[in-house]
Amino acid sequence: KGVQYLKETESRNLKEEILTVTGRMFLEYGYSGTTFQKIADELNITKGAITYHFKNKFMIMETFIDDLFSQIKGYVDSFPEEYKNRYWRHCIIYIYAYRKIMSTPKNMELFYHKDQQLIWQNHKLAMIAGIYEEIEKDFHKSYDRKDLQMKAYMDMGVRSRLFETYQNHPGVFTLDQYCYYHIYLLGILCKLDEMTIQENIKDAFAFADSHPLDIRSCIFE
């Protein structure tokens, strides 16, 4: 297998080729319609050459989503003179991300596909717990690891429920209200007081509205 892989990748940046082709297929066929066999056929390689770099489709999707959030964080952090606190920063990041991810049905299908979300909820728990830790440290709140983990579980559960309501009951709330409910929960779970939460959410939306961000993504339109 090692020799075969070396032959297939000789003089090629196969990892980047896989990402390029998969990104195009995600847009063309959706998450379910994109398979390792299709990717392999397109690149004239074996499926084993793909799994050498990415064990499954989720790992490829994770690369795209991490890039999306990296762009957003880099942009927000390029305005250090406007920085307020960690909660404010994460509110803005989520506003930009949701506005992009939920801008079209195709984008939503990719990010919220049920198979992808099941893995995501387990794989990203530590990252979500880390967000709560950052905010609580910034506001000098007491916490412990089990508490952070439980908050991450609650956060992921609410996200799923919010999306289910948004998708299945159009008109119940707008996209910006969707953003509001999630980042409001973030503040509540971090034990911030109501005035602090409302001030930061208001300032976060004002920042996002006054600083348009052109996100370049291989998978999101």
mmCIF file of C-alpha atoms in Angstrom:
data_model
loop_
_atom_site.group_PDB
_atom_site.id
_atom_site.type_symbol
_atom_site.label_atom_id
_atom_site.label_comp_id
_atom_site.label_asym_id
_atom_site.label_seq_id
_atom_site.Cartn_x
_atom_site.Cartn_y
_atom_site.Cartn_z
ATOM 1 C CA LYS A 1 0.000 0.000 0.000
ATOM 2 C CA GLY A 2 2.839 2.378 0.846
ATOM 3 C CA VAL A 3 4.517 1.843 -2.538
ATOM 4 C CA GLN A 4 1.196 2.247 -4.334
ATOM 5 C CA TYR A 5 0.498 5.468 -2.455
ATOM 6 C CA LEU A 6 3.937 6.874 -3.305
ATOM 7 C CA LYS A 7 3.365 6.129 -6.977
ATOM 8 C CA GLU A 8 0.002 7.854 -6.904
ATOM 9 C CA THR A 9 1.310 10.955 -5.148
ATOM 10 C CA GLU A 10 4.618 11.324 -6.957
ATOM 11 C CA SER A 11 4.975 14.906 -8.261
ATOM 12 C CA ARG A 12 1.465 15.713 -6.972
ATOM 13 C CA ASN A 13 0.092 17.633 -4.025
ATOM 14 C CA LEU A 14 -2.620 15.050 -3.662
ATOM 15 C CA LYS A 15 -4.055 16.428 -0.437
ATOM 16 C CA GLU A 16 -4.817 19.769 -2.106
ATOM 17 C CA GLU A 17 -6.202 18.005 -5.186
ATOM 18 C CA ILE A 18 -8.548 15.976 -2.973
ATOM 19 C CA LEU A 19 -9.768 19.130 -1.250
ATOM 20 C CA THR A 20 -10.308 20.930 -4.546
ATOM 21 C CA VAL A 21 -12.261 18.091 -6.136
ATOM 22 C CA THR A 22 -14.265 17.350 -2.994
ATOM 23 C CA GLY A 23 -15.172 21.012 -2.584
ATOM 24 C CA ARG A 24 -16.534 21.109 -6.125
ATOM 25 C CA MET A 25 -18.421 17.843 -5.607
ATOM 26 C CA PHE A 26 -19.938 19.034 -2.338
ATOM 27 C CA LEU A 27 -21.396 21.973 -4.258
ATOM 28 C CA GLU A 28 -22.495 19.815 -7.191
ATOM 29 C CA TYR A 29 -23.733 16.651 -5.473
ATOM 30 C CA GLY A 30 -24.206 17.701 -1.844
ATOM 31 C CA TYR A 31 -22.773 15.913 1.186
ATOM 32 C CA SER A 32 -24.554 12.581 0.628
ATOM 33 C CA GLY A 33 -23.891 12.541 -3.119
ATOM 34 C CA THR A 34 -20.152 13.014 -2.733
ATOM 35 C CA THR A 35 -18.346 9.702 -2.269
ATOM 36 C CA PHE A 36 -14.741 8.604 -1.996
ATOM 37 C CA GLN A 37 -15.283 6.511 -5.119
ATOM 38 C CA LYS A 38 -16.311 9.585 -7.128
ATOM 39 C CA ILE A 39 -13.339 11.521 -5.803
ATOM 40 C CA ALA A 40 -10.979 8.652 -6.592
ATOM 41 C CA ASP A 41 -12.375 8.260 -10.121
ATOM 42 C CA GLU A 42 -12.027 11.992 -10.764
ATOM 43 C CA LEU A 43 -8.380 12.013 -9.644
ATOM 44 C CA ASN A 44 -7.576 8.581 -11.103
ATOM 45 C CA ILE A 45 -6.369 7.267 -7.754
ATOM 46 C CA THR A 46 -7.476 4.581 -5.293
ATOM 47 C CA LYS A 47 -9.765 5.236 -2.346
ATOM 48 C CA GLY A 48 -6.843 4.195 -0.144
ATOM 49 C CA ALA A 49 -4.890 7.202 -1.374
ATOM 50 C CA ILE A 50 -7.706 9.409 -0.089
ATOM 51 C CA THR A 51 -7.958 7.733 3.323
ATOM 52 C CA TYR A 52 -4.206 8.219 3.723
ATOM 53 C CA HIS A 53 -4.999 11.935 4.126
ATOM 54 C CA PHE A 54 -8.642 11.886 5.259
ATOM 55 C CA LYS A 55 -10.223 8.948 7.078
ATOM 56 C CA ASN A 56 -13.742 9.973 6.052
ATOM 57 C CA LYS A 57 -15.804 12.757 4.499
ATOM 58 C CA PHE A 58 -16.213 14.406 7.873
ATOM 59 C CA MET A 59 -12.467 15.018 8.074
ATOM 60 C CA ILE A 60 -12.573 16.738 4.690
ATOM 61 C CA MET A 61 -15.576 18.826 5.725
ATOM 62 C CA GLU A 62 -13.791 19.719 8.958
ATOM 63 C CA THR A 63 -10.885 21.114 6.956
ATOM 64 C CA PHE A 64 -13.227 23.418 5.027
ATOM 65 C CA ILE A 65 -15.101 24.530 8.135
ATOM 66 C CA ASP A 66 -11.896 25.148 10.085
ATOM 67 C CA ASP A 67 -10.732 27.321 7.196
ATOM 68 C CA LEU A 68 -14.025 29.233 7.284
ATOM 69 C CA PHE A 69 -13.701 29.974 10.990
ATOM 70 C CA SER A 70 -10.006 30.773 10.620
ATOM 71 C CA GLN A 71 -10.864 33.450 8.053
ATOM 72 C CA ILE A 72 -13.520 34.915 10.315
ATOM 73 C CA LYS A 73 -11.283 34.954 13.399
ATOM 74 C CA GLY A 74 -8.436 36.524 11.448
ATOM 75 C CA TYR A 75 -10.727 39.256 10.167
ATOM 76 C CA VAL A 76 -12.204 40.062 13.584
ATOM 77 C CA ASP A 77 -8.741 40.121 15.145
ATOM 78 C CA SER A 78 -7.524 42.548 12.470
ATOM 79 C CA PHE A 79 -9.406 45.287 14.362
ATOM 80 C CA PRO A 80 -7.589 45.191 17.732
ATOM 81 C CA GLU A 81 -8.654 48.754 18.520
ATOM 82 C CA GLU A 82 -12.296 47.597 18.638
ATOM 83 C CA TYR A 83 -11.697 44.509 20.793
ATOM 84 C CA LYS A 84 -13.889 44.287 23.899
ATOM 85 C CA ASN A 85 -13.713 40.806 25.407
ATOM 86 C CA ARG A 86 -13.843 37.089 24.566
ATOM 87 C CA TYR A 87 -17.618 36.891 24.696
ATOM 88 C CA TRP A 88 -17.981 39.807 22.274
ATOM 89 C CA ARG A 89 -15.419 38.173 19.956
ATOM 90 C CA HIS A 90 -17.207 34.819 19.865
ATOM 91 C CA CYS A 91 -20.565 36.517 19.333
ATOM 92 C CA ILE A 92 -19.195 38.191 16.197
ATOM 93 C CA ILE A 93 -17.589 34.974 14.952
ATOM 94 C CA TYR A 94 -20.895 33.106 15.231
ATOM 95 C CA ILE A 95 -22.831 35.930 13.545
ATOM 96 C CA TYR A 96 -20.497 35.914 10.525
ATOM 97 C CA ALA A 97 -20.456 32.098 10.388
ATOM 98 C CA TYR A 98 -24.226 31.636 10.602
ATOM 99 C CA ARG A 99 -24.886 34.374 8.061
ATOM 100 C CA LYS A 100 -22.631 32.518 5.613
ATOM 101 C CA ILE A 101 -23.587 28.936 6.416
ATOM 102 C CA MET A 102 -27.312 29.623 6.418
ATOM 103 C CA SER A 103 -27.398 31.978 3.453
ATOM 104 C CA THR A 104 -28.569 29.236 1.053
ATOM 105 C CA PRO A 105 -30.309 25.836 1.372
ATOM 106 C CA LYS A 106 -27.236 24.201 -0.184
ATOM 107 C CA ASN A 107 -24.930 25.697 2.434
ATOM 108 C CA MET A 108 -27.233 24.504 5.214
ATOM 109 C CA GLU A 109 -27.392 20.988 3.783
ATOM 110 C CA LEU A 110 -23.621 20.746 3.816
ATOM 111 C CA PHE A 111 -23.081 22.058 7.335
ATOM 112 C CA TYR A 112 -26.132 20.521 8.988
ATOM 113 C CA HIS A 113 -26.269 17.166 7.226
ATOM 114 C CA LYS A 114 -27.443 14.655 9.838
ATOM 115 C CA ASP A 115 -24.527 12.249 9.345
ATOM 116 C CA GLN A 116 -22.004 15.049 9.532
ATOM 117 C CA GLN A 117 -23.647 16.586 12.598
ATOM 118 C CA LEU A 118 -23.630 13.327 14.570
ATOM 119 C CA ILE A 119 -19.855 13.110 14.237
ATOM 120 C CA TRP A 120 -19.435 16.845 14.709
ATOM 121 C CA GLN A 121 -21.232 16.852 18.051
ATOM 122 C CA ASN A 122 -18.794 14.342 19.503
ATOM 123 C CA HIS A 123 -15.639 15.459 17.713
ATOM 124 C CA LYS A 124 -15.938 19.165 18.577
ATOM 125 C CA LEU A 125 -16.998 18.930 22.218
ATOM 126 C CA ALA A 126 -13.521 19.797 23.496
ATOM 127 C CA MET A 127 -13.365 22.824 21.217
ATOM 128 C CA ILE A 128 -16.778 24.084 22.378
ATOM 129 C CA ALA A 129 -15.797 23.533 26.011
ATOM 130 C CA GLY A 130 -12.667 25.561 25.277
ATOM 131 C CA ILE A 131 -14.797 28.510 24.112
ATOM 132 C CA TYR A 132 -16.684 28.486 27.412
ATOM 133 C CA GLU A 133 -13.401 28.269 29.297
ATOM 134 C CA GLU A 134 -11.993 31.284 27.413
ATOM 135 C CA ILE A 135 -15.034 33.430 28.171
ATOM 136 C CA GLU A 136 -15.308 32.421 31.807
ATOM 137 C CA LYS A 137 -11.616 33.080 32.383
ATOM 138 C CA ASP A 138 -11.984 36.483 30.766
ATOM 139 C CA PHE A 139 -14.828 37.363 33.151
ATOM 140 C CA HIS A 140 -13.136 35.748 36.170
ATOM 141 C CA LYS A 141 -15.822 33.111 36.621
ATOM 142 C CA SER A 142 -15.248 29.900 38.525
ATOM 143 C CA TYR A 143 -15.639 26.612 36.655
ATOM 144 C CA ASP A 144 -14.417 23.038 36.462
ATOM 145 C CA ARG A 145 -13.811 20.609 33.593
ATOM 146 C CA LYS A 146 -17.008 18.622 34.085
ATOM 147 C CA ASP A 147 -18.988 21.862 34.119
ATOM 148 C CA LEU A 148 -17.385 22.994 30.865
ATOM 149 C CA GLN A 149 -18.057 19.648 29.211
ATOM 150 C CA MET A 150 -21.710 19.697 30.263
ATOM 151 C CA LYS A 151 -22.077 23.216 28.874
ATOM 152 C CA ALA A 152 -20.618 21.993 25.584
ATOM 153 C CA TYR A 153 -23.219 19.185 25.450
ATOM 154 C CA MET A 154 -26.005 21.675 26.194
ATOM 155 C CA ASP A 155 -24.673 24.084 23.556
ATOM 156 C CA MET A 156 -24.568 21.436 20.838
ATOM 157 C CA GLY A 157 -28.037 20.200 21.741
ATOM 158 C CA VAL A 158 -29.517 23.685 21.536
ATOM 159 C CA ARG A 159 -27.822 24.332 18.192
ATOM 160 C CA SER A 160 -29.458 21.226 16.742
ATOM 161 C CA ARG A 161 -32.858 22.188 18.123
ATOM 162 C CA LEU A 162 -32.528 25.769 16.861
ATOM 163 C CA PHE A 163 -31.697 24.566 13.371
ATOM 164 C CA GLU A 164 -34.543 22.031 13.367
ATOM 165 C CA THR A 165 -36.989 24.805 14.282
ATOM 166 C CA TYR A 166 -35.501 27.252 11.769
ATOM 167 C CA GLN A 167 -35.639 24.704 8.948
ATOM 168 C CA ASN A 168 -38.986 23.064 9.657
ATOM 169 C CA HIS A 169 -40.942 26.122 10.781
ATOM 170 C CA PRO A 170 -40.087 29.009 8.431
ATOM 171 C CA GLY A 171 -40.943 32.413 9.797
ATOM 172 C CA VAL A 172 -40.705 31.493 13.479
ATOM 173 C CA PHE A 173 -37.567 33.598 13.706
ATOM 174 C CA THR A 174 -35.169 35.358 11.351
ATOM 175 C CA LEU A 175 -31.537 34.410 10.714
ATOM 176 C CA ASP A 176 -30.274 37.200 12.967
ATOM 177 C CA GLN A 177 -32.652 36.040 15.685
ATOM 178 C CA TYR A 178 -31.196 32.557 15.197
ATOM 179 C CA CYS A 179 -27.749 34.074 15.824
ATOM 180 C CA TYR A 180 -29.099 35.986 18.814
ATOM 181 C CA TYR A 181 -30.593 32.947 20.539
ATOM 182 C CA HIS A 182 -27.362 30.968 20.290
ATOM 183 C CA ILE A 183 -25.026 33.718 21.455
ATOM 184 C CA TYR A 184 -27.479 34.679 24.203
ATOM 185 C CA LEU A 185 -27.302 31.071 25.447
ATOM 186 C CA LEU A 186 -23.520 31.335 25.336
ATOM 187 C CA GLY A 187 -23.656 34.290 27.707
ATOM 188 C CA ILE A 188 -26.194 32.649 30.010
ATOM 189 C CA LEU A 189 -24.177 29.439 30.327
ATOM 190 C CA CYS A 190 -21.085 31.517 31.097
ATOM 191 C CA LYS A 191 -23.036 33.077 33.994
ATOM 192 C CA LEU A 192 -22.798 36.603 32.620
ATOM 193 C CA ASP A 193 -25.356 39.125 33.839
ATOM 194 C CA GLU A 194 -28.179 40.273 31.560
ATOM 195 C CA MET A 195 -26.795 43.769 30.966
ATOM 196 C CA THR A 196 -23.379 42.425 29.969
ATOM 197 C CA ILE A 197 -24.961 39.916 27.593
ATOM 198 C CA GLN A 198 -27.213 42.471 25.903
ATOM 199 C CA GLU A 199 -24.478 45.096 25.551
ATOM 200 C CA ASN A 200 -22.059 42.641 23.986
ATOM 201 C CA ILE A 201 -24.645 41.171 21.612
ATOM 202 C CA LYS A 202 -25.676 44.659 20.499
ATOM 203 C CA ASP A 203 -22.045 45.656 19.908
ATOM 204 C CA ALA A 204 -21.333 42.361 18.107
ATOM 205 C CA PHE A 205 -24.171 42.861 15.620
ATOM 206 C CA ALA A 206 -23.106 46.502 15.128
ATOM 207 C CA PHE A 207 -19.554 45.347 14.338
ATOM 208 C CA ALA A 208 -20.711 42.650 11.889
ATOM 209 C CA ASP A 209 -23.097 45.070 10.154
ATOM 210 C CA SER A 210 -20.466 47.789 9.782
ATOM 211 C CA HIS A 211 -17.605 45.478 8.735
ATOM 212 C CA PRO A 212 -18.756 43.410 5.716
ATOM 213 C CA LEU A 213 -16.721 40.239 5.350
ATOM 214 C CA ASP A 214 -16.235 38.546 1.988
ATOM 215 C CA ILE A 215 -15.589 34.936 2.986
ATOM 216 C CA ARG A 216 -13.925 32.832 0.316
ATOM 217 C CA SER A 217 -14.898 29.194 0.631
ATOM 218 C CA CYS A 218 -14.519 26.108 -1.523
ATOM 219 C CA ILE A 219 -17.847 24.688 -0.364
ATOM 220 C CA PHE A 220 -20.101 27.528 0.728
ATOM 221 C CA GLU A 221 -21.687 29.688 -1.941
#
